[in-house]
GROMACS .gro file of N, CA and C in nm:
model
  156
    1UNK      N    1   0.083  -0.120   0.000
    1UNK     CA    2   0.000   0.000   0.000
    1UNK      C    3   0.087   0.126   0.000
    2UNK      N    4   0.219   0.154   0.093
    2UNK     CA    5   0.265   0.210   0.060
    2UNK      C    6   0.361   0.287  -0.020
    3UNK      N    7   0.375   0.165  -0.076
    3UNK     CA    8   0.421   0.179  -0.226
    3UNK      C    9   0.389   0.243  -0.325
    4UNK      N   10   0.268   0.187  -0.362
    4UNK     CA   11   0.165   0.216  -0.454
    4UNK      C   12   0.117   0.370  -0.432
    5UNK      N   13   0.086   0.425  -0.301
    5UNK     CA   14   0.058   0.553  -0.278
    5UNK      C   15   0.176   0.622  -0.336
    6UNK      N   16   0.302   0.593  -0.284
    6UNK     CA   17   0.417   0.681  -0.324
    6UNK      C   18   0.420   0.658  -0.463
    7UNK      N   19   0.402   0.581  -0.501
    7UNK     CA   20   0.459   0.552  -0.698
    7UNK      C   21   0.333   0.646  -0.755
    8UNK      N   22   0.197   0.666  -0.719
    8UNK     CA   23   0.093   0.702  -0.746
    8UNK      C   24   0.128   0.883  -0.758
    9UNK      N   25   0.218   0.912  -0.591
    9UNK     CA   26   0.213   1.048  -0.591
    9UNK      C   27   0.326   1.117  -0.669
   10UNK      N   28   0.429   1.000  -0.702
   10UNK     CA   29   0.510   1.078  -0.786
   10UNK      C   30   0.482   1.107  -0.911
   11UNK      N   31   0.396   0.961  -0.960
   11UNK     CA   32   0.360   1.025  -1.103
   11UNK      C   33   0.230   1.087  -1.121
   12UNK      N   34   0.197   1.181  -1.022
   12UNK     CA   35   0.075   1.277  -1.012
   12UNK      C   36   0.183   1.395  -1.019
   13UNK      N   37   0.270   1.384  -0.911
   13UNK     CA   38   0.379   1.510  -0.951
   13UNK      C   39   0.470   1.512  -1.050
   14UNK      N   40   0.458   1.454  -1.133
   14UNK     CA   41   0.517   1.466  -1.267
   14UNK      C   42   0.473   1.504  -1.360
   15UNK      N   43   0.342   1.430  -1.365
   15UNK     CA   44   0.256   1.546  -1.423
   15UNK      C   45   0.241   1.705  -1.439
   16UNK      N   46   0.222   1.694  -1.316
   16UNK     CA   47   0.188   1.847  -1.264
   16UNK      C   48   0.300   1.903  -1.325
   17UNK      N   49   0.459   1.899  -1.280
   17UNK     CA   50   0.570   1.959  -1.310
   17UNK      C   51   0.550   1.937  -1.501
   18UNK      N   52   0.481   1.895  -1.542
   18UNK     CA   53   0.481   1.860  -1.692
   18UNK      C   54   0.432   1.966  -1.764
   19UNK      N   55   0.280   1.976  -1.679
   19UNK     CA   56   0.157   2.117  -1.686
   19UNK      C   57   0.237   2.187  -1.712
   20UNK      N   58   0.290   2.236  -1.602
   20UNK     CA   59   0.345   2.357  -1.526
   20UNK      C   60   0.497   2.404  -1.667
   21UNK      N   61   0.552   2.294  -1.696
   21UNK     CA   62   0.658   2.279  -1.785
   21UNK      C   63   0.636   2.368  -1.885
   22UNK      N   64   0.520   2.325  -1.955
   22UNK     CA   65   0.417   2.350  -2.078
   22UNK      C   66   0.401   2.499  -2.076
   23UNK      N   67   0.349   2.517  -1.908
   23UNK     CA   68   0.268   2.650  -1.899
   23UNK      C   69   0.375   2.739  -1.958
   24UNK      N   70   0.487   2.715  -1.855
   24UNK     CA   71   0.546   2.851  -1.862
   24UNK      C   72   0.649   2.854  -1.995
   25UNK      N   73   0.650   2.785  -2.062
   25UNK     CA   74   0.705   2.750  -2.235
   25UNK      C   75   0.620   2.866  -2.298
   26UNK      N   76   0.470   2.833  -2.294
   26UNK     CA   77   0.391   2.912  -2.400
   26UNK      C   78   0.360   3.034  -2.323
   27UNK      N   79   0.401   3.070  -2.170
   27UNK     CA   80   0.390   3.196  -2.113
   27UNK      C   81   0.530   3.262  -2.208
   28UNK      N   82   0.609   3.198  -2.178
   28UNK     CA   83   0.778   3.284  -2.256
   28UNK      C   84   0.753   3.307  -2.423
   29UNK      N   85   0.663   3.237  -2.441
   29UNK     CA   86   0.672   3.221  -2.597
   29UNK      C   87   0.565   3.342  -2.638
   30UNK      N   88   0.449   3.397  -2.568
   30UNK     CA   89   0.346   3.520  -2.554
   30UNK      C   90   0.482   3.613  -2.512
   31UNK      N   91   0.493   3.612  -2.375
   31UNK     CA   92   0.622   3.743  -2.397
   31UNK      C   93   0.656   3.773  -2.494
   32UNK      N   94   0.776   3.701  -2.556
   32UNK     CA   95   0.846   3.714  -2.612
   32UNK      C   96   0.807   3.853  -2.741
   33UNK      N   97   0.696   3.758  -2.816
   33UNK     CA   98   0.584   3.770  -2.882
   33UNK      C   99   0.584   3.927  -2.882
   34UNK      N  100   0.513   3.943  -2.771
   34UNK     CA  101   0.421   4.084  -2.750
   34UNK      C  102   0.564   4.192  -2.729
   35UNK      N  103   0.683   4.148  -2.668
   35UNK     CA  104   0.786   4.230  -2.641
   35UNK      C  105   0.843   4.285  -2.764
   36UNK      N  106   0.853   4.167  -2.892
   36UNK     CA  107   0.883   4.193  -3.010
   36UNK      C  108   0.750   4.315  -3.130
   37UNK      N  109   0.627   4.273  -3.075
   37UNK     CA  110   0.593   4.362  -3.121
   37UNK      C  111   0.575   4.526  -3.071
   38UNK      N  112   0.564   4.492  -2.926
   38UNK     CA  113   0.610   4.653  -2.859
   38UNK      C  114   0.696   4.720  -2.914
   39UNK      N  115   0.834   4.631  -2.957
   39UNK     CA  116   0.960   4.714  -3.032
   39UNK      C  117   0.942   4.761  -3.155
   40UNK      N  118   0.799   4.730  -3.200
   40UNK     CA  119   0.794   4.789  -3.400
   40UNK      C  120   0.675   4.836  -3.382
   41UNK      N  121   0.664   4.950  -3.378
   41UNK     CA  122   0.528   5.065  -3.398
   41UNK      C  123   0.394   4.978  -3.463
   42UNK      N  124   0.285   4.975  -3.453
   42UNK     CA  125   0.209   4.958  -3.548
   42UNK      C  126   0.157   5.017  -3.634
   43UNK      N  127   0.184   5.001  -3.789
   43UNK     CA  128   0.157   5.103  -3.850
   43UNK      C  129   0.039   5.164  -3.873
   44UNK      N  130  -0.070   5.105  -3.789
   44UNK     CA  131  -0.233   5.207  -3.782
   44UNK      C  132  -0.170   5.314  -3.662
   45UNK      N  133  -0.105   5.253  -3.584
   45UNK     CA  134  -0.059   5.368  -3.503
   45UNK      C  135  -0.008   5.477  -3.553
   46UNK      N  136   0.124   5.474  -3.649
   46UNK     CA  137   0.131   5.556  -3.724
   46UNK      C  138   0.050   5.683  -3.818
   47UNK      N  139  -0.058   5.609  -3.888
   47UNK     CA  140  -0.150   5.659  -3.988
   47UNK      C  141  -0.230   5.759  -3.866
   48UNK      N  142  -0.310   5.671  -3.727
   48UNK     CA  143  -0.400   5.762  -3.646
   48UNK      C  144  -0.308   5.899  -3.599
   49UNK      N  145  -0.187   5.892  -3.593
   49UNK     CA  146  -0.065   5.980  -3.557
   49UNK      C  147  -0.063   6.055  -3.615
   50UNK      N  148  -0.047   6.026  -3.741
   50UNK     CA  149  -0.057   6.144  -3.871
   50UNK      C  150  -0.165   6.222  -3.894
   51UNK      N  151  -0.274   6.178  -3.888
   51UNK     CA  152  -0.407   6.225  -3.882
   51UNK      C  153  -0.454   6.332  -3.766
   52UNK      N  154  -0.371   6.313  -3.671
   52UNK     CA  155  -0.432   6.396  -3.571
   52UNK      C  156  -0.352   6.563  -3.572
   0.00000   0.00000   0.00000
């Protein structure tokens, strides 16, 4: 029994650390993302700029 509990809870926490793996991959990968486009104007931004 206690075996089985422990073998049970590690690969529940492996999982989890798997989730969690995943999460923060496609969290860095949105950063990244949005940081790269912060650095290049958008060019409607531009045009509403001009306009005003």
């Amino acid at each position: 029994m206690q075996i089985s509990f422990s073998s049970e809870l590690a690969h529940s926490m492996a999982v989890m650390l798997l989730e969690l793996h995943a999460e923060l991959e496609e969290f860095a990968y949105q950063h990244d993302h949005a940081s790269d486009h912060a650095e290049q104007p958008s060019p409607y931004l531009l045009e509403s700029s001009a306009q005003a």
